[in-house]
Amino acid sequence: MKAVRLGVCVAVVATATLFAIESVAAQERNREQQSPNPQESNVRNPEPARQAREQSSQGADQKSNENAPIPPERTSVTHHDSTLGGKSLRYTATAGTLLIRDEEDKPYGSMFYVAYTLDGAQAGSRPVSFLYNGGPGSATLWLHMGSFSPVRIQTDSPKATAGPPFTLAPNQDSLLDKTDLVFVDAPLTGYSRAVGKGQPKDFTGVDQDLRAFDRFIIRWISVNQRWNSPKFLIGESYGTTRSAALADMLGNDGVQLNGVVLISSILNYNVRAGGYDTIYIGNLPSYAAAAWYFNKVQNKPADLAAWVQQARDFASGPYAHALFQGDRLSAAELDSVSKEVSRFTGLSEQYVKETNLRISPTRFRKEVLRDQRLTLGRYDMRFEGEDVDAAGENPSYDASDTGISGAFVAALHNYLETELKYDSTDAYRPSAGSIGQWDWKHRPTSGGGFGGPGGEQSQPYVAADLASAIRKNPHLKVFSANGYFDLATPFFLTEFDLNHMQLPEELRGNVQYSYYPSGHMIYLNVDALHQLRADLEKFIGDAVKR
């Protein structure tokens, strides 16, 4: 496959409300919400003018959906060849839509997907993986154009990517030689739409979203006769929230999975509840990784992993002890702990004391390189930004968002239209803009505790759902992929959640971890992508062994 030069000018107007948050601007890169807290949300947000347009348009969208026509399921099928690992591959790409049905067996949603299937493979034994981004309310163009599909957009990361023409090239890190790949756009994103009597509220919530994906996957494996294929879920950011609960929901519906891949995870939205210090403890090792990267560490050790382990030990030990004492912390211990926090983060002792030892992500991103008049990215702290001035508390934008968004959006549009021959009169929505209307309540997929009256949670804690899936399917394997420089979903918090699933000893080995010198989108670092691809090749192979 030849490299494709992209020279398109793309204007994307999403037609839904976007939640006003720290400017991680509209796409999931509306991408992944760590919390509904507007100061620390993971969702990307557009500029205010665009947000106002989207807010005014949502009411019209909702009215039009009251009598939305039910379109037929459609596909555009193209055939391709590629070389991967020195071997020639022929594969089929299917871009299309499938209808999902409600409890009355009436279509209420049409979900868009792009599937890559290896020609000539035995469907009964060939693995198939379902991939999606999160948001919530993000299309899957990020994973699709950046990670494991047969093609990949080339960026200048961690620098801002130069303008068009962009280059979409054959992806030597594709997983297509190991598994078929189905990239799925969440309801109301991409070309996915509510149909019939379906309304946005039928999709904009934790459990509503779960039901939609559950129904889509069952529909896809039925249409394509893949019930007997080994099956994997690969989700990123809020996509991991979805995967953790979806694994149990699918199992309850008779779909047994072989594995779940969690890329940059958020499994407990309660972590930011006011009055608790867990979030500060969870963030500190990520701050230490960034300080190491930018040479803010005195006597910097050569090995990042060893340095991060020191930070873990301090964060879960003396630092946690100090925070838990609250106002009873002695002046001597304050001095001692402040000195160590300064050593790990590169911030001054005085600044650490002024924050009462509690450093928010936005403050860290603004402060650590303030002397150079630079800010750090949130999704990927390797990215550097420049604000109007060096004062203030928070960065004015996320350089790891703005530095790549144009390239990804342009690549997706051009690729669908010119390579996959998929045309539509609808606009492709990188973001549904649904975060402001998201229903965060969650009823655990197998009932039980961890909830309020009737078992309902006000914020989703889905590590419990994943634990339920593993207990019921002791062959289910979980792979947790983490970027050291990801401040949207810090790896130490992921470790905490997965290590507190209360699994019996014989099942704890079902969960494995890996770490990469990258950020939230691990694949932006090509070297990290090579490592991630190799890790997943082994994970998939091991998970299908009998």
Tab-separated table of C-alpha atoms in Angstrom, residues 15-342:
chain	number	residue	atom	x	y	z
A	15	THR	CA	-24.306	19.340	16.447
A	16	ALA	CA	-24.541	18.808	20.148
A	17	THR	CA	-23.718	20.481	23.413
A	18	LEU	CA	-20.179	20.291	24.701
A	19	PHE	CA	-19.405	20.652	28.346
A	20	ALA	CA	-17.312	23.737	29.126
A	21	ILE	CA	-14.114	22.487	30.696
A	22	GLU	CA	-10.405	22.930	30.638
A	23	SER	CA	-9.690	23.481	27.010
A	24	VAL	CA	-8.992	19.982	25.882
A	25	ALA	CA	-10.966	20.835	22.830
A	26	ALA	CA	-13.793	18.889	21.246
A	27	GLN	CA	-12.987	15.513	20.025
A	28	GLU	CA	-11.784	12.693	22.555
A	29	ARG	CA	-9.846	14.158	21.971
A	30	ASN	CA	-13.416	15.141	23.120
A	31	ARG	CA	-11.819	12.273	24.354
A	32	GLU	CA	-11.605	10.919	27.636
A	33	GLN	CA	-13.260	12.309	30.647
A	34	GLN	CA	-11.546	11.532	33.872
A	35	SER	CA	-14.364	13.155	35.804
A	36	PRO	CA	-17.434	15.307	35.415
A	37	ASN	CA	-15.484	17.884	37.425
A	38	PRO	CA	-15.133	20.726	34.893
A	39	GLN	CA	-11.683	21.689	36.141
A	40	GLU	CA	-10.179	18.263	35.566
A	41	SER	CA	-12.372	16.741	32.868
A	42	ASN	CA	-10.824	14.601	30.195
A	43	VAL	CA	-13.223	15.734	27.511
A	44	ARG	CA	-11.952	18.034	24.810
A	45	ASN	CA	-13.861	21.227	24.425
A	46	PRO	CA	-14.189	23.605	21.472
A	47	GLU	CA	-13.767	27.331	21.567
A	48	PRO	CA	-16.698	29.159	23.218
A	49	ALA	CA	-18.232	30.364	19.944
A	50	ARG	CA	-18.398	26.876	18.549
A	51	GLN	CA	-19.756	25.593	21.839
A	52	ALA	CA	-22.575	28.149	21.695
A	53	ARG	CA	-23.470	27.044	18.177
A	54	GLU	CA	-23.553	23.427	19.280
A	55	GLN	CA	-25.691	24.215	22.313
A	56	SER	CA	-28.260	26.031	20.187
A	57	SER	CA	-28.358	23.186	17.682
A	58	GLN	CA	-28.990	20.362	20.121
A	59	GLY	CA	-32.607	21.274	20.715
A	60	ALA	CA	-33.246	21.094	16.988
A	61	ASP	CA	-31.493	17.728	16.827
A	62	GLN	CA	-33.649	16.349	19.597
A	63	LYS	CA	-36.858	17.509	17.891
A	64	SER	CA	-35.802	16.086	14.554
A	65	ASN	CA	-35.003	12.761	16.200
A	66	GLU	CA	-38.606	12.403	17.355
A	67	ASN	CA	-39.515	11.127	13.879
A	68	ALA	CA	-36.088	10.169	12.563
A	69	PRO	CA	-36.323	7.794	9.601
A	70	ILE	CA	-34.942	4.291	9.994
A	71	PRO	CA	-32.259	3.911	7.326
A	72	PRO	CA	-31.294	0.502	5.984
A	73	GLU	CA	-28.079	-1.082	7.176
A	74	ARG	CA	-25.445	-0.278	4.574
A	75	THR	CA	-21.844	-1.134	3.776
A	76	SER	CA	-19.030	-0.041	1.513
A	77	VAL	CA	-16.665	-2.956	0.901
A	78	THR	CA	-13.168	-2.477	-0.481
A	79	HIS	CA	-10.231	-4.856	-0.908
A	80	HIS	CA	-6.628	-4.103	-0.067
A	81	ASP	CA	-3.199	-5.611	0.307
A	82	SER	CA	-0.365	-4.778	2.645
A	83	THR	CA	2.934	-6.089	3.937
A	84	LEU	CA	3.282	-6.675	7.646
A	85	GLY	CA	6.285	-8.247	9.295
A	86	GLY	CA	7.643	-9.199	5.897
A	87	LYS	CA	4.464	-11.078	4.971
A	88	SER	CA	1.942	-10.066	2.328
A	89	LEU	CA	-1.622	-9.712	3.582
A	90	ARG	CA	-4.836	-9.350	1.658
A	91	TYR	CA	-7.744	-7.973	3.610
A	92	THR	CA	-11.239	-6.596	3.258
A	93	ALA	CA	-12.320	-3.274	4.705
A	94	THR	CA	-16.028	-2.844	5.433
A	95	ALA	CA	-17.302	0.603	6.378
A	96	GLY	CA	-20.944	0.497	7.313
A	97	THR	CA	-23.786	0.788	9.765
A	98	LEU	CA	-25.782	-1.674	11.824
A	99	LEU	CA	-29.117	-1.087	13.508
A	100	ILE	CA	-29.527	-1.751	17.207
A	101	ARG	CA	-32.934	-2.529	18.688
A	102	ASP	CA	-34.621	-1.632	21.957
A	103	GLU	CA	-36.519	-3.870	24.376
A	104	GLU	CA	-39.518	-3.831	22.027
A	105	ASP	CA	-37.312	-5.045	19.160
A	106	LYS	CA	-37.635	-1.713	17.367
A	107	PRO	CA	-34.597	0.019	15.821
A	108	TYR	CA	-33.559	3.034	17.844
A	109	GLY	CA	-29.949	3.517	16.790
A	110	SER	CA	-27.685	3.143	13.767
A	111	MET	CA	-24.008	2.593	14.657
A	112	PHE	CA	-21.130	3.197	12.272
A	113	TYR	CA	-18.081	0.945	12.133
A	114	VAL	CA	-15.084	0.073	10.012
A	115	ALA	CA	-14.076	-3.598	10.074
A	116	TYR	CA	-10.843	-5.082	8.741
A	117	THR	CA	-10.953	-8.829	8.113
A	118	LEU	CA	-8.099	-10.952	6.823
A	119	ASP	CA	-8.954	-12.703	3.566
A	120	GLY	CA	-8.850	-16.491	3.579
A	121	ALA	CA	-8.770	-16.856	7.383
A	122	GLN	CA	-10.895	-19.420	9.212
A	123	ALA	CA	-13.592	-17.281	10.852
A	124	GLY	CA	-14.262	-19.844	13.553
A	125	SER	CA	-10.745	-19.653	14.972
A	126	ARG	CA	-9.742	-16.157	13.876
A	127	PRO	CA	-9.776	-13.609	16.751
A	128	VAL	CA	-11.830	-10.429	16.370
A	129	SER	CA	-11.276	-7.269	18.408
A	130	PHE	CA	-13.702	-4.392	18.958
A	131	LEU	CA	-11.967	-1.037	19.406
A	132	TYR	CA	-13.351	2.308	20.552
A	133	ASN	CA	-12.391	5.591	22.120
A	134	GLY	CA	-14.340	7.092	24.975
A	135	GLY	CA	-15.105	10.700	25.874
A	136	PRO	CA	-17.774	9.902	26.727
A	137	GLY	CA	-19.108	11.135	23.434
A	138	SER	CA	-16.026	10.648	21.265
A	139	ALA	CA	-15.803	8.982	17.888
A	140	THR	CA	-13.097	6.362	17.387
A	141	LEU	CA	-10.980	8.242	14.840
A	142	TRP	CA	-8.101	8.425	17.356
A	143	LEU	CA	-7.561	4.699	17.753
A	144	HIS	CA	-8.552	4.117	14.128
A	145	MET	CA	-6.060	6.539	12.598
A	146	GLY	CA	-3.314	6.217	15.213
A	147	SER	CA	-2.960	2.707	16.596
A	148	PHE	CA	-3.515	-0.741	15.058
A	149	SER	CA	-5.443	-0.356	11.793
A	150	PRO	CA	-3.662	-1.112	8.487
A	151	VAL	CA	-2.919	2.603	8.028
A	152	ARG	CA	-1.629	5.241	10.413
A	153	ILE	CA	-1.382	9.032	10.413
A	154	GLN	CA	2.165	10.323	10.811
A	155	THR	CA	2.550	13.140	13.337
A	156	ASP	CA	5.403	15.240	14.685
A	157	SER	CA	4.651	14.270	18.295
A	158	PRO	CA	5.604	15.463	20.843
A	159	LYS	CA	5.855	18.620	18.767
A	160	ALA	CA	2.804	20.175	17.150
A	161	THR	CA	2.217	18.471	13.803
A	162	ALA	CA	2.853	20.633	10.757
A	163	GLY	CA	-0.111	21.538	8.577
A	164	PRO	CA	-1.418	19.703	5.506
A	165	PRO	CA	-0.728	17.816	3.405
A	166	PHE	CA	-0.604	15.076	6.032
A	167	THR	CA	0.744	11.582	5.447
A	168	LEU	CA	-1.305	8.446	5.996
A	169	ALA	CA	1.044	5.496	5.621
A	170	PRO	CA	0.923	1.706	5.873
A	171	ASN	CA	1.066	0.752	9.536
A	172	GLN	CA	3.816	-1.713	10.380
A	173	ASP	CA	2.380	-1.927	13.908
A	174	SER	CA	-1.065	-3.057	12.806
A	175	LEU	CA	-2.554	-6.019	14.647
A	176	LEU	CA	-4.360	-7.276	11.545
A	177	ASP	CA	-2.057	-10.286	11.228
A	178	LYS	CA	-3.201	-11.413	14.695
A	179	THR	CA	-6.842	-10.338	14.903
A	180	ASP	CA	-9.609	-8.889	12.786
A	181	LEU	CA	-10.335	-5.320	13.843
A	182	VAL	CA	-13.700	-3.567	14.224
A	183	PHE	CA	-13.504	0.160	15.004
A	184	VAL	CA	-16.856	1.332	16.384
A	185	ASP	CA	-18.153	4.893	16.705
A	186	ALA	CA	-20.242	5.434	19.821
A	187	PRO	CA	-23.892	6.479	19.410
A	188	LEU	CA	-24.301	10.093	18.213
A	189	THR	CA	-20.618	10.264	17.167
A	190	GLY	CA	-19.047	9.772	13.746
A	191	TYR	CA	-21.856	8.586	11.471
A	192	SER	CA	-23.716	6.866	14.337
A	193	ARG	CA	-27.199	8.299	14.885
A	194	ALA	CA	-30.425	7.883	16.801
A	195	VAL	CA	-33.161	6.536	14.507
A	196	GLY	CA	-36.875	5.858	14.759
A	197	LYS	CA	-38.095	6.913	18.182
A	198	GLY	CA	-34.556	6.905	19.560
A	199	GLN	CA	-33.565	10.064	21.436
A	200	PRO	CA	-30.157	11.354	22.582
A	201	LYS	CA	-31.134	10.488	26.164
A	202	ASP	CA	-31.304	6.834	25.111
A	203	PHE	CA	-27.529	6.900	24.585
A	204	THR	CA	-26.062	9.664	26.755
A	205	GLY	CA	-25.418	7.811	29.969
A	206	VAL	CA	-23.181	5.129	31.420
A	207	ASP	CA	-25.721	2.316	31.228
A	208	GLN	CA	-27.414	3.598	28.062
A	209	ASP	CA	-24.044	3.565	26.310
A	210	LEU	CA	-23.297	0.073	27.612
A	211	ARG	CA	-26.557	-1.307	26.260
A	212	ALA	CA	-25.871	0.220	22.836
A	213	PHE	CA	-22.427	-1.371	22.565
A	214	ASP	CA	-23.699	-4.687	23.902
A	215	ARG	CA	-26.384	-4.743	21.213
A	216	PHE	CA	-23.997	-3.633	18.478
A	217	ILE	CA	-21.438	-6.344	19.225
A	218	ILE	CA	-24.095	-9.045	19.336
A	219	ARG	CA	-25.504	-7.750	16.056
A	220	TRP	CA	-22.071	-7.673	14.377
A	221	ILE	CA	-21.042	-11.183	15.382
A	222	SER	CA	-24.462	-12.455	14.306
A	223	VAL	CA	-24.415	-10.783	10.870
A	224	ASN	CA	-20.839	-11.903	10.267
A	225	GLN	CA	-21.190	-15.401	11.753
A	226	ARG	CA	-18.434	-14.842	14.321
A	227	TRP	CA	-20.024	-16.292	17.449
A	228	ASN	CA	-17.297	-18.914	17.676
A	229	SER	CA	-14.384	-16.523	17.144
A	230	PRO	CA	-12.109	-15.543	20.046
A	231	LYS	CA	-13.198	-12.052	21.084
A	232	PHE	CA	-11.414	-9.047	22.574
A	233	LEU	CA	-12.377	-5.554	23.680
A	234	ILE	CA	-9.806	-2.764	23.202
A	235	GLY	CA	-10.899	0.540	24.737
A	236	GLU	CA	-9.073	3.764	25.475
A	237	SER	CA	-9.786	6.188	28.351
A	238	TYR	CA	-13.575	6.283	28.912
A	239	GLY	CA	-13.498	3.356	26.546
A	240	THR	CA	-11.929	1.435	29.446
A	241	THR	CA	-14.860	2.445	31.662
A	242	ARG	CA	-17.113	1.007	28.992
A	243	SER	CA	-15.034	-2.152	28.535
A	244	ALA	CA	-14.860	-3.020	32.225
A	245	ALA	CA	-18.656	-3.109	32.563
A	246	LEU	CA	-19.299	-4.332	29.012
A	247	ALA	CA	-17.202	-7.438	29.629
A	248	ASP	CA	-19.640	-8.498	32.331
A	249	MET	CA	-22.744	-7.402	30.410
A	250	LEU	CA	-21.719	-9.363	27.328
A	251	GLY	CA	-20.961	-12.372	29.469
A	252	ASN	CA	-24.429	-12.152	31.005
A	253	ASP	CA	-25.814	-12.143	27.449
A	254	GLY	CA	-23.898	-15.251	26.424
A	255	VAL	CA	-20.934	-13.603	24.686
A	256	GLN	CA	-17.784	-15.015	26.259
A	257	LEU	CA	-14.695	-12.873	25.832
A	258	ASN	CA	-11.091	-14.011	25.734
A	259	GLY	CA	-9.517	-10.722	26.717
A	260	VAL	CA	-9.948	-7.059	27.571
A	261	VAL	CA	-7.298	-4.445	26.748
A	262	LEU	CA	-7.470	-1.277	28.851
A	263	ILE	CA	-5.496	1.630	27.361
A	264	SER	CA	-5.171	4.622	29.710
A	265	SER	CA	-7.828	3.640	32.213
A	266	ILE	CA	-10.435	5.348	34.352
A	267	LEU	CA	-12.327	2.743	36.350
A	268	ASN	CA	-13.645	4.735	39.314
A	269	TYR	CA	-15.166	8.170	38.841
A	270	ASN	CA	-15.636	8.589	42.583
A	271	VAL	CA	-11.926	9.229	43.031
A	272	ARG	CA	-12.412	13.009	42.740
A	273	ALA	CA	-15.050	13.286	45.424
A	274	GLY	CA	-14.443	16.292	47.644
A	275	GLY	CA	-12.644	15.797	50.931
A	276	TYR	CA	-10.503	12.846	49.848
A	277	ASP	CA	-6.789	12.869	49.043
A	278	THR	CA	-6.515	9.755	46.871
A	279	ILE	CA	-6.249	11.800	43.682
A	280	TYR	CA	-3.134	13.651	44.911
A	281	ILE	CA	-1.457	10.394	45.877
A	282	GLY	CA	-2.365	8.889	42.505
A	283	ASN	CA	-0.986	11.828	40.543
A	284	LEU	CA	2.395	12.175	42.207
A	285	PRO	CA	4.244	9.367	40.355
A	286	SER	CA	3.070	10.893	37.057
A	287	TYR	CA	4.440	14.283	38.148
A	288	ALA	CA	7.711	12.529	38.935
A	289	ALA	CA	7.816	11.040	35.430
A	290	ALA	CA	7.344	14.476	33.868
A	291	ALA	CA	10.002	16.029	36.126
A	292	TRP	CA	12.395	13.282	35.012
A	293	TYR	CA	11.560	13.878	31.335
A	294	PHE	CA	12.220	17.636	31.563
A	295	ASN	CA	15.394	17.256	33.631
A	296	LYS	CA	13.893	18.876	36.721
A	297	VAL	CA	15.303	16.115	38.927
A	298	GLN	CA	18.616	16.620	40.700
A	299	ASN	CA	21.027	13.725	40.204
A	300	LYS	CA	18.608	12.331	37.653
A	301	PRO	CA	18.684	8.522	37.532
A	302	ALA	CA	19.142	6.882	34.155
A	303	ASP	CA	16.149	4.569	34.462
A	304	LEU	CA	12.663	6.120	34.347
A	305	ALA	CA	10.923	3.002	35.683
A	306	ALA	CA	13.173	2.866	38.750
A	307	TRP	CA	12.581	6.567	39.418
A	308	VAL	CA	8.825	6.133	39.127
A	309	GLN	CA	8.969	3.219	41.572
A	310	GLN	CA	10.657	5.474	44.100
A	311	ALA	CA	7.825	7.950	43.607
A	312	ARG	CA	5.230	5.191	44.103
A	313	ASP	CA	6.877	4.176	47.383
A	314	PHE	CA	6.960	7.745	48.637
A	315	ALA	CA	3.420	8.526	47.497
A	316	SER	CA	1.882	5.484	49.178
A	317	GLY	CA	4.058	5.891	52.275
A	318	PRO	CA	5.205	9.188	53.811
A	319	TYR	CA	3.158	11.370	51.439
A	320	ALA	CA	-0.110	9.499	52.042
A	321	HIS	CA	0.563	9.492	55.785
A	322	ALA	CA	1.070	13.258	55.771
A	323	LEU	CA	-2.086	13.966	53.775
A	324	PHE	CA	-4.211	11.712	55.952
A	325	GLN	CA	-3.179	13.668	59.048
A	326	GLY	CA	-4.810	16.795	57.651
A	327	ASP	CA	-4.600	19.740	60.032
A	328	ARG	CA	-2.809	17.607	62.622
A	329	LEU	CA	0.339	17.444	60.482
A	330	SER	CA	3.313	18.726	62.464
A	331	ALA	CA	5.550	21.499	61.181
A	332	ALA	CA	8.531	19.137	61.170
A	333	GLU	CA	6.733	16.542	59.062
A	334	LEU	CA	5.435	19.257	56.734
A	335	ASP	CA	9.021	20.378	56.122
A	336	SER	CA	10.232	16.824	55.567
A	337	VAL	CA	7.435	15.825	53.195
A	338	SER	CA	7.535	19.132	51.280
A	339	LYS	CA	11.214	18.589	50.601
A	340	GLU	CA	10.544	15.135	49.164
A	341	VAL	CA	7.562	16.301	47.092
A	342	SER	CA	9.827	19.021	45.690
